[in-house]
Short mmCIF file of C-alpha atoms and ligand atoms in Angstrom, two decimals:
data_model
loop_
_atom_site.label_atom_id
_atom_site.label_comp_id
_atom_site.label_asym_id
_atom_site.label_seq_id
_atom_site.Cartn_x
_atom_site.Cartn_y
_atom_site.Cartn_z
CA MET A 1 8.15 -26.81 -1.99
CA SER A 2 10.44 -25.08 -4.12
CA GLU A 3 14.12 -25.30 -3.21
CA VAL A 4 15.08 -22.07 -5.05
CA LEU A 5 15.60 -19.07 -2.98
CA VAL A 6 14.41 -15.73 -3.75
CA GLY A 7 14.79 -12.33 -2.09
CA GLY A 8 12.36 -9.70 -1.15
CA ILE A 9 12.39 -6.14 -0.18
CA GLU A 10 9.28 -4.07 0.93
CA ALA A 11 11.13 -0.79 0.92
CA GLY A 12 8.97 1.63 2.87
CA GLY A 13 9.03 5.14 4.11
CA THR A 14 9.89 4.35 7.68
CA LYS A 15 11.36 0.88 7.58
CA PHE A 16 12.95 -1.71 5.11
CA VAL A 17 11.72 -5.23 5.41
CA CYS A 18 14.17 -7.71 3.48
CA ALA A 19 13.30 -11.39 3.33
CA VAL A 20 14.82 -14.55 1.78
CA GLY A 21 12.21 -17.27 0.99
CA ARG A 22 10.34 -18.84 -1.56
CA THR A 23 7.89 -17.89 -4.32
CA ASP A 24 5.19 -20.08 -2.58
CA GLY A 25 5.44 -17.42 -0.03
CA THR A 26 7.40 -19.17 2.67
CA ILE A 27 9.87 -16.83 4.59
CA GLU A 28 13.48 -18.39 5.53
CA GLU A 29 14.90 -15.31 7.29
CA ARG A 30 14.10 -11.92 7.55
CA MET A 31 15.56 -8.35 8.36
CA VAL A 32 13.93 -5.13 9.50
CA ILE A 33 16.19 -1.98 9.53
CA PRO A 34 14.91 1.99 9.49
CA THR A 35 15.01 3.68 6.16
CA LEU A 36 17.75 6.38 6.70
CA HIS A 37 19.90 7.83 3.98
CA PRO A 38 20.67 5.13 1.26
CA GLU A 39 24.35 5.21 2.05
CA GLU A 40 23.54 3.67 5.42
CA THR A 41 20.46 1.43 4.26
CA ILE A 42 21.56 0.08 1.31
CA PRO A 43 25.01 -1.73 2.20
CA LYS A 44 23.04 -3.46 5.16
CA VAL A 45 20.79 -4.66 2.75
CA PHE A 46 23.53 -6.07 0.21
CA GLU A 47 25.06 -7.90 3.57
CA PHE A 48 21.82 -9.62 4.14
CA PHE A 49 21.08 -10.93 0.75
CA LYS A 50 24.90 -11.70 0.24
CA LYS A 51 24.60 -14.58 3.05
CA HIS A 52 22.34 -16.42 0.75
CA GLU A 53 22.12 -17.77 -2.80
CA ILE A 54 19.17 -16.02 -4.32
CA SER A 55 18.33 -16.48 -8.05
CA ALA A 56 15.88 -13.13 -8.25
CA LEU A 57 14.94 -10.18 -6.18
CA GLY A 58 11.39 -8.66 -5.81
CA ILE A 59 11.23 -4.91 -4.74
CA GLY A 60 7.97 -3.16 -3.59
CA SER A 61 8.85 0.31 -2.96
CA PHE A 62 7.52 3.44 -1.55
CA GLY A 63 7.13 6.04 -4.44
CA PRO A 64 6.61 7.68 -6.46
CA VAL A 65 8.53 5.21 -8.69
CA ASP A 66 9.42 4.86 -12.37
CA ILE A 67 7.87 1.36 -13.52
CA ASN A 68 7.89 1.97 -17.06
CA LYS A 69 10.29 -0.33 -18.49
CA ASP A 70 10.92 1.64 -21.73
CA SER A 71 11.75 4.78 -19.63
CA PRO A 72 15.46 5.54 -19.48
CA THR A 73 14.90 6.11 -15.44
CA TYR A 74 13.23 2.64 -14.92
CA GLY A 75 13.50 1.17 -11.72
CA SER A 76 14.26 4.42 -9.83
CA ILE A 77 12.49 6.22 -7.11
CA THR A 78 11.63 9.58 -8.60
CA THR A 79 10.29 12.71 -6.58
CA THR A 80 10.41 11.79 -2.77
CA PRO A 81 11.49 14.57 -0.37
CA LYS A 82 13.27 11.88 1.56
CA PRO A 83 17.06 12.65 1.69
CA GLY A 84 19.05 10.79 -0.50
CA TRP A 85 16.07 8.59 -2.11
CA GLY A 86 15.19 11.24 -4.96
CA ASN A 87 16.05 9.71 -8.35
CA TYR A 88 17.57 6.84 -6.69
CA PRO A 89 18.13 4.01 -9.08
CA PHE A 90 17.19 1.08 -6.85
CA VAL A 91 17.02 -1.64 -9.66
CA ALA A 92 20.40 -0.67 -11.09
CA VAL A 93 22.23 -0.78 -7.74
CA MET A 94 20.47 -4.05 -6.67
CA LYS A 95 21.36 -5.78 -10.08
CA GLU A 96 24.88 -4.57 -9.92
CA ALA A 97 25.36 -5.62 -6.55
CA LEU A 98 23.75 -8.98 -6.72
CA ASP A 99 23.66 -9.95 -10.11
CA VAL A 100 20.32 -11.52 -10.45
CA PRO A 101 17.00 -10.34 -12.09
CA VAL A 102 15.10 -7.84 -10.28
CA GLY A 103 11.16 -7.34 -10.11
CA PHE A 104 10.17 -3.70 -9.36
CA GLN A 105 6.98 -2.34 -8.26
CA THR A 106 5.16 0.15 -5.84
CA ASP A 107 4.73 -1.20 -2.46
CA VAL A 108 1.01 -1.14 -2.76
CA ASN A 109 1.06 -3.18 -6.17
CA GLY A 110 3.22 -5.88 -4.29
CA ALA A 111 0.90 -5.83 -1.44
CA ALA A 112 -1.90 -6.48 -3.97
CA LEU A 113 0.02 -9.40 -5.69
CA GLY A 114 0.75 -10.90 -2.54
CA GLU A 115 -3.01 -10.78 -1.07
CA MET A 116 -3.95 -12.48 -4.47
CA ALA A 117 -1.52 -15.00 -4.41
CA PHE A 118 -1.75 -16.29 -0.68
CA GLY A 119 -4.04 -13.72 0.98
CA ALA A 120 -7.59 -12.47 1.18
CA ALA A 121 -7.93 -12.36 -2.47
CA LYS A 122 -6.69 -16.01 -3.12
CA GLY A 123 -8.46 -17.85 -5.94
CA LEU A 124 -9.82 -14.58 -7.49
CA ASP A 125 -8.32 -12.95 -10.36
CA SER A 126 -8.67 -9.32 -9.17
CA CYS A 127 -8.51 -7.21 -6.13
CA LEU A 128 -7.56 -3.80 -4.80
CA TYR A 129 -5.21 -3.14 -1.78
CA LEU A 130 -5.32 0.33 -0.19
CA THR A 131 -2.89 1.47 2.53
CA VAL A 132 -4.23 3.83 5.07
CA GLY A 133 -0.91 5.22 6.81
CA THR A 134 1.55 8.04 6.91
CA GLY A 135 0.13 8.48 3.13
CA ILE A 136 -2.67 6.77 1.29
CA GLY A 137 -1.73 4.63 -1.73
CA GLY A 138 -3.66 1.84 -3.95
CA GLY A 139 -2.52 -0.80 -6.15
CA ALA A 140 -4.89 -3.12 -8.14
CA VAL A 141 -4.43 -6.23 -10.06
CA MET A 142 -7.28 -7.05 -12.59
CA SER A 143 -7.39 -10.11 -14.79
CA GLY A 144 -4.21 -11.37 -13.19
CA GLU A 145 -2.19 -8.43 -14.23
CA ILE A 146 -0.99 -5.32 -11.94
CA VAL A 147 -2.89 -2.21 -13.35
CA GLN A 148 -0.39 0.27 -14.84
CA GLY A 149 -0.40 2.88 -17.48
CA LEU A 150 1.68 5.94 -18.15
CA SER A 151 2.81 4.95 -14.63
CA HIS A 152 1.56 3.46 -11.61
CA PRO A 153 -2.04 4.83 -10.29
CA GLU A 154 -1.95 7.27 -7.34
CA MET A 155 -5.40 6.17 -5.81
CA GLY A 156 -4.58 8.22 -2.56
CA HIS A 157 -4.84 11.53 -4.16
CA ILE A 158 -8.21 11.47 -5.57
CA LEU A 159 -10.45 14.10 -4.96
CA VAL A 160 -13.02 13.78 -2.21
CA LYS A 161 -16.47 15.68 -1.29
CA ARG A 162 -15.29 17.71 2.11
CA HIS A 163 -17.74 16.87 4.90
CA PRO A 164 -19.63 20.29 5.57
CA GLU A 165 -18.80 20.14 9.19
CA ASP A 166 -15.05 19.42 8.69
CA ALA A 167 -12.88 22.69 8.74
CA TYR A 168 -9.72 21.22 8.38
CA GLN A 169 -7.73 22.42 5.48
CA GLY A 170 -5.83 18.99 4.53
CA ALA A 171 -2.34 17.79 4.99
CA CYS A 172 -1.09 16.91 1.35
CA PRO A 173 1.44 19.08 -0.07
CA TYR A 174 0.26 18.93 -3.42
CA HIS A 175 -3.56 19.10 -3.43
CA ARG A 176 -4.24 20.07 0.45
CA ASP A 177 -7.68 18.08 0.71
CA CYS A 178 -7.55 15.27 -1.62
CA LEU A 179 -8.31 11.96 -0.08
CA GLU A 180 -4.73 11.55 1.34
CA GLY A 181 -4.93 15.22 2.74
CA MET A 182 -8.20 14.57 4.69
CA ALA A 183 -7.75 10.85 5.67
CA SER A 184 -4.15 9.76 6.46
CA GLY A 185 -2.70 9.21 9.71
CA PRO A 186 -1.03 12.42 9.73
CA ALA A 187 -4.36 14.14 8.56
CA ILE A 188 -5.98 12.58 11.69
CA GLU A 189 -3.44 13.68 14.01
CA LYS A 190 -3.25 17.27 12.69
CA ARG A 191 -7.28 17.64 12.76
CA TRP A 192 -7.71 16.24 15.97
CA GLY A 193 -4.48 16.91 17.64
CA LYS A 194 -3.73 13.39 18.71
CA LYS A 195 -2.31 10.40 16.96
CA GLY A 196 -4.89 7.98 15.71
CA ALA A 197 -3.86 5.14 18.03
CA GLU A 198 -4.82 7.71 20.89
CA LEU A 199 -8.50 8.37 19.50
CA SER A 200 -9.86 4.79 19.52
CA GLY A 201 -13.01 5.65 21.82
CA GLU A 202 -13.85 9.01 19.79
CA LYS A 203 -16.74 8.01 17.79
CA GLU A 204 -16.64 11.17 15.63
CA VAL A 205 -12.99 10.68 14.29
CA TRP A 206 -13.97 7.47 12.80
CA GLU A 207 -17.21 8.40 11.35
CA LEU A 208 -15.33 11.23 9.37
CA GLU A 209 -12.75 8.87 8.31
CA ALA A 210 -15.08 6.46 7.17
CA TYR A 211 -17.17 9.19 5.24
CA TYR A 212 -13.70 10.05 3.26
CA LEU A 213 -12.49 6.21 2.71
CA ALA A 214 -16.01 5.28 1.63
CA GLN A 215 -15.88 8.07 -1.08
CA ALA A 216 -12.90 6.77 -2.43
CA LEU A 217 -13.72 3.04 -2.41
CA VAL A 218 -17.06 3.67 -4.20
CA ASN A 219 -15.06 5.47 -6.91
CA TYR A 220 -12.68 2.60 -7.09
CA ILE A 221 -15.57 -0.09 -7.30
CA LEU A 222 -17.20 2.08 -10.06
CA ILE A 223 -14.05 2.37 -11.96
CA LEU A 224 -12.30 -1.04 -11.67
CA SER A 225 -15.09 -3.24 -10.17
CA PRO A 226 -12.42 -5.18 -8.25
CA LYS A 227 -13.68 -8.83 -6.74
CA LYS A 228 -12.14 -7.93 -3.37
CA ILE A 229 -11.09 -4.62 -1.52
CA ILE A 230 -8.23 -5.25 1.09
CA LEU A 231 -7.56 -2.37 3.41
CA GLY A 232 -4.26 -2.03 5.26
CA GLY A 233 -1.87 0.30 6.93
CA GLY A 234 -1.67 1.71 10.41
CA VAL A 235 -5.00 3.66 10.54
CA MET A 236 -7.03 0.50 9.73
CA LYS A 237 -5.60 -0.95 12.73
CA GLN A 238 -8.82 0.46 14.25
CA PRO A 239 -11.28 -2.38 13.78
CA GLN A 240 -14.33 -0.12 14.34
CA LEU A 241 -13.65 1.63 11.10
CA PHE A 242 -14.48 -1.67 8.76
CA PRO A 243 -18.17 -1.56 9.61
CA LEU A 244 -18.39 2.07 9.32
CA VAL A 245 -16.60 2.23 5.98
CA ARG A 246 -18.85 -0.65 4.62
CA LYS A 247 -22.11 1.10 5.70
CA ASN A 248 -21.05 4.27 4.08
CA VAL A 249 -20.10 2.27 0.77
CA GLN A 250 -23.51 0.74 0.56
CA THR A 251 -25.20 4.42 1.53
CA LEU A 252 -23.47 5.98 -1.32
CA LEU A 253 -23.85 3.22 -3.79
CA ASN A 254 -27.49 3.13 -3.25
CA ASN A 255 -27.94 -0.21 -4.46
CA TYR A 256 -26.85 0.89 -7.99
CA VAL A 257 -24.12 -1.93 -8.08
CA ASN A 258 -26.15 -4.81 -7.94
CA VAL A 259 -23.97 -7.72 -6.97
CA SER A 260 -24.22 -9.72 -3.86
CA GLU A 261 -20.66 -9.02 -2.70
CA VAL A 262 -21.67 -5.16 -2.17
CA ALA A 263 -25.20 -5.71 -1.43
CA GLU A 264 -25.49 -8.71 0.98
CA ASN A 265 -21.80 -9.68 1.76
CA ILE A 266 -19.99 -6.59 2.03
CA GLU A 267 -18.23 -7.98 5.30
CA ASN A 268 -16.50 -10.47 3.17
CA TYR A 269 -15.63 -7.86 0.34
CA ILE A 270 -14.13 -5.05 2.17
CA VAL A 271 -11.38 -6.94 4.38
CA SER A 272 -8.31 -6.55 6.21
CA PRO A 273 -5.10 -8.24 4.61
CA GLY A 274 -5.15 -12.12 4.76
CA LEU A 275 -1.37 -11.98 5.43
CA GLY A 276 -1.51 -9.26 7.97
CA ASP A 277 1.31 -7.28 8.06
CA ASN A 278 3.39 -9.78 5.70
CA ALA A 279 1.38 -8.75 2.67
CA GLY A 280 4.09 -6.34 1.33
CA ILE A 281 7.01 -8.46 1.79
CA VAL A 282 5.19 -11.88 0.61
CA GLY A 283 4.33 -9.88 -2.50
CA ALA A 284 8.06 -8.92 -2.96
CA LEU A 285 8.64 -12.62 -3.07
CA VAL A 286 5.95 -13.17 -5.76
CA LEU A 287 7.61 -10.27 -7.57
CA ALA A 288 11.01 -12.17 -7.37
CA GLY A 289 9.04 -15.12 -8.89
CA LYS A 290 7.97 -13.11 -11.54
CA ALA A 291 11.29 -11.74 -12.38
P1 ADP B 1 3.91 3.78 6.94
O1 ADP B 1 2.57 4.09 6.15
O2 ADP B 1 4.88 4.86 7.23
O3 ADP B 1 4.41 2.71 5.99
P2 ADP B 1 1.87 2.80 8.82
O4 ADP B 1 1.23 2.04 7.83
O5 ADP B 1 1.97 2.11 10.11
O6 ADP B 1 3.09 3.07 8.15
O7 ADP B 1 1.21 4.04 9.16
C1 ADP B 1 1.49 5.06 10.00
C2 ADP B 1 0.55 6.01 10.28
O8 ADP B 1 -0.40 5.27 10.93
C3 ADP B 1 0.61 6.84 11.25
O9 ADP B 1 0.20 8.38 10.95
C4 ADP B 1 0.12 6.53 12.60
O10 ADP B 1 -0.39 7.62 13.57
C5 ADP B 1 -1.07 5.68 12.02
N1 ADP B 1 -1.29 4.47 13.10
C6 ADP B 1 -0.38 3.76 13.15
N2 ADP B 1 -1.15 2.77 14.10
C7 ADP B 1 -2.19 3.38 14.21
C8 ADP B 1 -3.42 2.64 15.20
N3 ADP B 1 -3.31 1.78 15.88
N4 ADP B 1 -4.48 3.35 15.12
C9 ADP B 1 -4.67 4.45 14.50
N5 ADP B 1 -3.81 5.01 13.71
C10 ADP B 1 -2.44 4.41 13.63
ZN1 ZN B 2 -2.95 14.73 -2.65
#
């Protein structure tokens, strides 16, 4: 086991998870605090990491974020409506305080890395991680590298075909009825008038949810052909969703993608995170190792 300690931050819209551990994914100490204004949250983060001798830091952050290393605003959170976090120079602030190399990615890219290293995609060279929670976001690793272009992908905002019997207008403030607008946790709550957790027994809720999620996964499969698809986030805590999503994916693909992972063995292809709720924070430790 490596003796070198590294730090990780999974910066979410609702909570910050900070951990000190090793690049083999082991965690030594962890702290969870609510995401308040940065003036309240960040000093607590400094205090936590200053207790330990860390040699690098990895951050998986809620976004959108600037991950383009050539950009003058590299390492900042960009257009979030969260008070205090818009244009927040996250990497610069952490470097200044801790004086260590900092790796920076979106939360879902971090989770995809963590799952590749130690979770459901261990031993593979590609995977896609999708979170279905307050928002929907996806990250992909292909041939061992995080997929990134002009910026990071925004897989949660792809366009989906509306169900003919679904009159809900959609919750996305930018596109209204994109995937996130139709299938995020808040979309479920607004459409049905109750939180997802209270709707477990309502069959039609999950059939409709699977109808939208499966369309998205089909598009990701057709474009990226990842070797594993991992679905995390609060909404995926409904276990009955998985078989429904898998069945809809197979129906939509209609045997066109003729690989056994999809056609015969889909229970092992579309799966929940192998690291459970630790995918993001373990991914942040992996990012620290790369930094
Ligand atoms: P975040 O996206 O804020 O990081 P989560 O992934 O926990 O956090 O997502 C929160 C969303 O997931 C909320 O809209 C919540 O209603 C929904 N959610 C949380 N738990 C469940 C559950 N057991 N079943 C269905 N929906 C849930
Ligand atoms: Zn959208």
